[in-house]
CSV table of C-alpha atoms in Angstrom, one decimal:
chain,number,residue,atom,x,y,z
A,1,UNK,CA,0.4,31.2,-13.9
A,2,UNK,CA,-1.2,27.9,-12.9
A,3,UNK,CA,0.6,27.6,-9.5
A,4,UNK,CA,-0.5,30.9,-8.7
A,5,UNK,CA,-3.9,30.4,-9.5
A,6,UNK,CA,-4.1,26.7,-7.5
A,7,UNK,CA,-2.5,28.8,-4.5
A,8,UNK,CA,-5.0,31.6,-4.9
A,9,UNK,CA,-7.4,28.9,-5.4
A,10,UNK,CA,-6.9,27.5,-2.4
A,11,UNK,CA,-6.5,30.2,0.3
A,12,UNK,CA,-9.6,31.4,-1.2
A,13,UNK,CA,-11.0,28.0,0.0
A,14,UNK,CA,-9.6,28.7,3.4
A,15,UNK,CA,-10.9,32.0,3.5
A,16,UNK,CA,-14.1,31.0,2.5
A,17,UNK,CA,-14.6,27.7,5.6
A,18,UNK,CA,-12.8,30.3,8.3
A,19,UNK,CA,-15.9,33.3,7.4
A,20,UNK,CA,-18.8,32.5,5.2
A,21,UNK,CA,-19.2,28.8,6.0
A,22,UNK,CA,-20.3,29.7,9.3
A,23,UNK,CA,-24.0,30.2,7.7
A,24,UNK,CA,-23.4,26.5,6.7
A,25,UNK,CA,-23.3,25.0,10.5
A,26,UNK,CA,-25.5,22.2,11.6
A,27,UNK,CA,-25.9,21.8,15.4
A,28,UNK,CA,-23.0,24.3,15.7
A,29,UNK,CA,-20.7,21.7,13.3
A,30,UNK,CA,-19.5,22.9,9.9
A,31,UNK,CA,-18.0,20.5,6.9
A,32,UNK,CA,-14.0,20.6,6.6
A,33,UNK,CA,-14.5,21.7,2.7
A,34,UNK,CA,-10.5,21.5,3.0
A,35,UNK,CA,-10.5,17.8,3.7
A,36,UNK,CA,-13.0,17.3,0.9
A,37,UNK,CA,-11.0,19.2,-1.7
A,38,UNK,CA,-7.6,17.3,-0.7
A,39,UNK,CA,-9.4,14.0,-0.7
A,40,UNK,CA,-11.2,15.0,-4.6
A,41,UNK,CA,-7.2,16.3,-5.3
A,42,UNK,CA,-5.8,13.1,-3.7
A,43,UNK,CA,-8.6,10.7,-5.6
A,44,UNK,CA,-8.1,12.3,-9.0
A,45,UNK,CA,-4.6,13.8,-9.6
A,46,UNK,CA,-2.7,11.0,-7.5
A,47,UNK,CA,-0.3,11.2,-4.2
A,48,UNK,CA,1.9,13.8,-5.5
A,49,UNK,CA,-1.0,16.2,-6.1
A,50,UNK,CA,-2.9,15.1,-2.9
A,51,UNK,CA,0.0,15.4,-0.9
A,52,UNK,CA,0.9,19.1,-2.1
A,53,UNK,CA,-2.7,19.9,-1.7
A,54,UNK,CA,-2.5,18.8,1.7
A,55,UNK,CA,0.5,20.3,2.7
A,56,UNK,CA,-0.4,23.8,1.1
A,57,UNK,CA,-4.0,23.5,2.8
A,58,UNK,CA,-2.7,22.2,6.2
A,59,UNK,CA,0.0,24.6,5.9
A,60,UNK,CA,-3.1,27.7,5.8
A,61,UNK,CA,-5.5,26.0,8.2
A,62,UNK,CA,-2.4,25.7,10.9
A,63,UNK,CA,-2.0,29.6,10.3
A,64,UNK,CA,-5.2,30.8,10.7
A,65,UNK,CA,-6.1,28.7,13.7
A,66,UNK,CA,-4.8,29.5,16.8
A,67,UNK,CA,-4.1,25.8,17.7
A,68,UNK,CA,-1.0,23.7,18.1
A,69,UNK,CA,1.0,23.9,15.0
A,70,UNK,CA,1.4,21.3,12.4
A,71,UNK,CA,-2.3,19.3,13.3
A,72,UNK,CA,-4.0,20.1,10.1
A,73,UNK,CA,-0.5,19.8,8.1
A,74,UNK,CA,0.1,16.6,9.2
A,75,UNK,CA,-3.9,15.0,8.8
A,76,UNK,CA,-4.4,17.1,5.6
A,77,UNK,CA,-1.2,16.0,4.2
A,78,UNK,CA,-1.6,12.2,5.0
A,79,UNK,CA,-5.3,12.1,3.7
A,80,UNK,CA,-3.5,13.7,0.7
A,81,UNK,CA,-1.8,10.6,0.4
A,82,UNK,CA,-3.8,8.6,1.1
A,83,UNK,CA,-6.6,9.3,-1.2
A,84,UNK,CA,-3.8,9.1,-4.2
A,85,UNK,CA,-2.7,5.9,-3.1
A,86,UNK,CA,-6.3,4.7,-3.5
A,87,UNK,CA,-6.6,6.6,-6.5
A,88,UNK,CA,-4.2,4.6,-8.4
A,89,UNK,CA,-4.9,1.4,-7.3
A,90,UNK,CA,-9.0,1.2,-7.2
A,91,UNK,CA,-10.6,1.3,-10.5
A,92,UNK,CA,-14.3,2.1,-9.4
A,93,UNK,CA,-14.9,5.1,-6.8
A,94,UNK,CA,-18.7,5.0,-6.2
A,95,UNK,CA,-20.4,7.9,-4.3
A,96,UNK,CA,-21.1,5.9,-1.1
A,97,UNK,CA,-17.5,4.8,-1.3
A,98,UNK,CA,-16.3,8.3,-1.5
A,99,UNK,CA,-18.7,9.6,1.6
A,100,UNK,CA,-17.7,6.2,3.5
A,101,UNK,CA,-14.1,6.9,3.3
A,102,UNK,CA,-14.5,11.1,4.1
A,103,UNK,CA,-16.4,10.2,7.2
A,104,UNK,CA,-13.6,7.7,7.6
A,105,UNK,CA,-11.0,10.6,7.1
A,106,UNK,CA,-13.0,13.2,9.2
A,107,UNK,CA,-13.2,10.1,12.4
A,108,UNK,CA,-9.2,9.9,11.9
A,109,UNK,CA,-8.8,13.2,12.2
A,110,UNK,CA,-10.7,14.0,14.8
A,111,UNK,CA,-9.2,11.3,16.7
A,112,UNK,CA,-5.7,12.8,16.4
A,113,UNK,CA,-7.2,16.4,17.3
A,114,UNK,CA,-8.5,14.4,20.7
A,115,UNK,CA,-5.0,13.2,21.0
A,116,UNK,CA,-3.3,16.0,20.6
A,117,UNK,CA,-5.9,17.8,23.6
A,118,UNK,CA,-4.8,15.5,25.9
A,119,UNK,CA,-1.2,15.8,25.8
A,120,UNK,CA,-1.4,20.1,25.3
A,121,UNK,CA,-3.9,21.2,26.9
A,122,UNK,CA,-7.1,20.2,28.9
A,123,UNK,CA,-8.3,16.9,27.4
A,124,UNK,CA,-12.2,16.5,26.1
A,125,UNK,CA,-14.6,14.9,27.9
A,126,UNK,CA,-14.4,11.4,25.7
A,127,UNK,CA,-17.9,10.6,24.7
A,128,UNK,CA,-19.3,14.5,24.8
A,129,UNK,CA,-16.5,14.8,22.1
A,130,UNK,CA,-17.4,11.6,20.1
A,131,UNK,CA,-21.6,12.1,20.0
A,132,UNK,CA,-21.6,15.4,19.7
A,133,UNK,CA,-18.1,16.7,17.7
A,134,UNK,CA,-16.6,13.8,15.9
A,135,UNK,CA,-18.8,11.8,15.1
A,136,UNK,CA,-21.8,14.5,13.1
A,137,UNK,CA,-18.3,16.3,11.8
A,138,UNK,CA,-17.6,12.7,10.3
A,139,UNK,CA,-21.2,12.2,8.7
A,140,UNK,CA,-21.8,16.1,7.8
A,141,UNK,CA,-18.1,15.5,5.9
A,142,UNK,CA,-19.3,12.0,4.0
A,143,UNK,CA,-22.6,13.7,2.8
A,144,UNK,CA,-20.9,16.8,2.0
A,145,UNK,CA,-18.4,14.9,0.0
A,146,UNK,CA,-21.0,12.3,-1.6
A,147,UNK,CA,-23.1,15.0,-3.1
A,148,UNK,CA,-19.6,16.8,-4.6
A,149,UNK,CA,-18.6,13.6,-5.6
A,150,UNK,CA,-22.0,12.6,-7.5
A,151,UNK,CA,-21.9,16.6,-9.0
A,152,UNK,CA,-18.5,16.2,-10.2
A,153,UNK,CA,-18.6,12.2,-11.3
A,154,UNK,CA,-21.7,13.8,-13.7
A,155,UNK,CA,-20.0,16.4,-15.2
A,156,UNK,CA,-16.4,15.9,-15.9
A,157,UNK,CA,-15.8,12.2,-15.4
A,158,UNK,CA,-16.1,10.2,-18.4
A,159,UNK,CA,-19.1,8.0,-18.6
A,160,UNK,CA,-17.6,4.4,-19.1
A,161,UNK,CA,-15.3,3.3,-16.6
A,162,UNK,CA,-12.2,1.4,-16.8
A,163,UNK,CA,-13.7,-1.7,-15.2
A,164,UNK,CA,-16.7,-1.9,-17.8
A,165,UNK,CA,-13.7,-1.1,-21.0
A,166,UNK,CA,-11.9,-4.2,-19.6
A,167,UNK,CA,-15.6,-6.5,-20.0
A,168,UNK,CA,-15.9,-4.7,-23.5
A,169,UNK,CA,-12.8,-5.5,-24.8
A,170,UNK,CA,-11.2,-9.1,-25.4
A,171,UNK,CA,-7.8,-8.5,-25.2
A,172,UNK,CA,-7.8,-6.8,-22.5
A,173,UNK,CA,-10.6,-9.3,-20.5
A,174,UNK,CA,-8.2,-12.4,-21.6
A,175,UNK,CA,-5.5,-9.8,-19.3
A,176,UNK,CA,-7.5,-10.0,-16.5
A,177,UNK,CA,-8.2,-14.0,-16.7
A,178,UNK,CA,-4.4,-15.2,-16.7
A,179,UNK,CA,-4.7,-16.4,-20.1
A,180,UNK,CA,-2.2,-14.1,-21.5
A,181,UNK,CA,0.5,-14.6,-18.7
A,182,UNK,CA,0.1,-18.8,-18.9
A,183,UNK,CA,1.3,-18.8,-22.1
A,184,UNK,CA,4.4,-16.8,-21.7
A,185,UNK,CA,5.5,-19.2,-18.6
A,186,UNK,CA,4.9,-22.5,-21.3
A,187,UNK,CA,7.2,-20.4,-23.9
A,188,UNK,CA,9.7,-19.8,-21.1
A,189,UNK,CA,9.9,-23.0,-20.2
């Protein structure tokens, strides 16, 4: 039942940015809510859930878009990644560094989209493309995402964070200092 609910969940998602997010535009630009929910998937449940996230969301944005095939697969499912490998390894994730590395994601993106133009079809005219496309998409994503990210941080992340436990608790402070790991190379030797 959960799969079909996550699947439901997300071409609801889809549904939802293709239609009703029109009303949402700024200066005729609209936030990728996909590459904010695969980034927030990516950050939280680790690469295997980012990854599947992006594929499944790539995989739905390719079909309803009458581009070339395999574009939002391929960013959606790297930024998956991505955001799981920085999941695992970062112990903080502050709001500006969520919105820093959206707008980060959304530049990338866009920058493969560009690509992609000039070897289909007509390319973009370079710098109408990166004032007035890639780069608000970029910032409309980061603020977009910084706001979810400060919503959600407040109201299902636990208050203490791992880096503040580690301060709090000796043994695990004498961990991060070496202390621990200098005395099993003196009994080894």
């Amino acid at each position: 039942m959960k799969p079909v609910l996550y699947i439901l969940g997300l071409i609801s998602l889809i549904l939802f940015q293709t239609t009703l997010l029109e009303e949402v535009t700024i200066a005729g630009i609209k936030p990728d809510l996909a590459l904010i929910v695969v980034y927030f998937f990516g950050i939280f449940g680790g690469e295997v859930r980012g990854v599947m996230t992006g594929l499944a969301l790539g995989y739905f944005m390719d079909l309803m878009s009458g581009g070339v095939w395999g574009i939002h697969l391929v960013t959606k499912l790297t930024l998956g990644f991505l955001a799981g490998f920085l999941g695992r390894t970062l112990m903080n994730v502050s709001v500006i560094f969520t919105g820093v590395i959206i707008a980060l994601c959304s530049v990338i993106q866009g920058l493969v989209f560009l690509l992609v133009s000039y070897i289909t079809s007509e390319p973009e005219d370079l710098l109408v493309f990166l004032s007035q496309i890639m780069l608000p998409q970029a910032i409309y994503d980061g603020l977009v995402g910084c706001c979810l990210f400060w919503f959600l941080s407040r109201r299902f992340l636990p208050k203490q964070s791992t880096a503040q436990e580690w301060l709090r608790n000796p043994a695990l402070s004498a961990l991060g200092r070496g202390s621990i790991s200098s005395t099993r190379v003196e009994k080894k030797a």
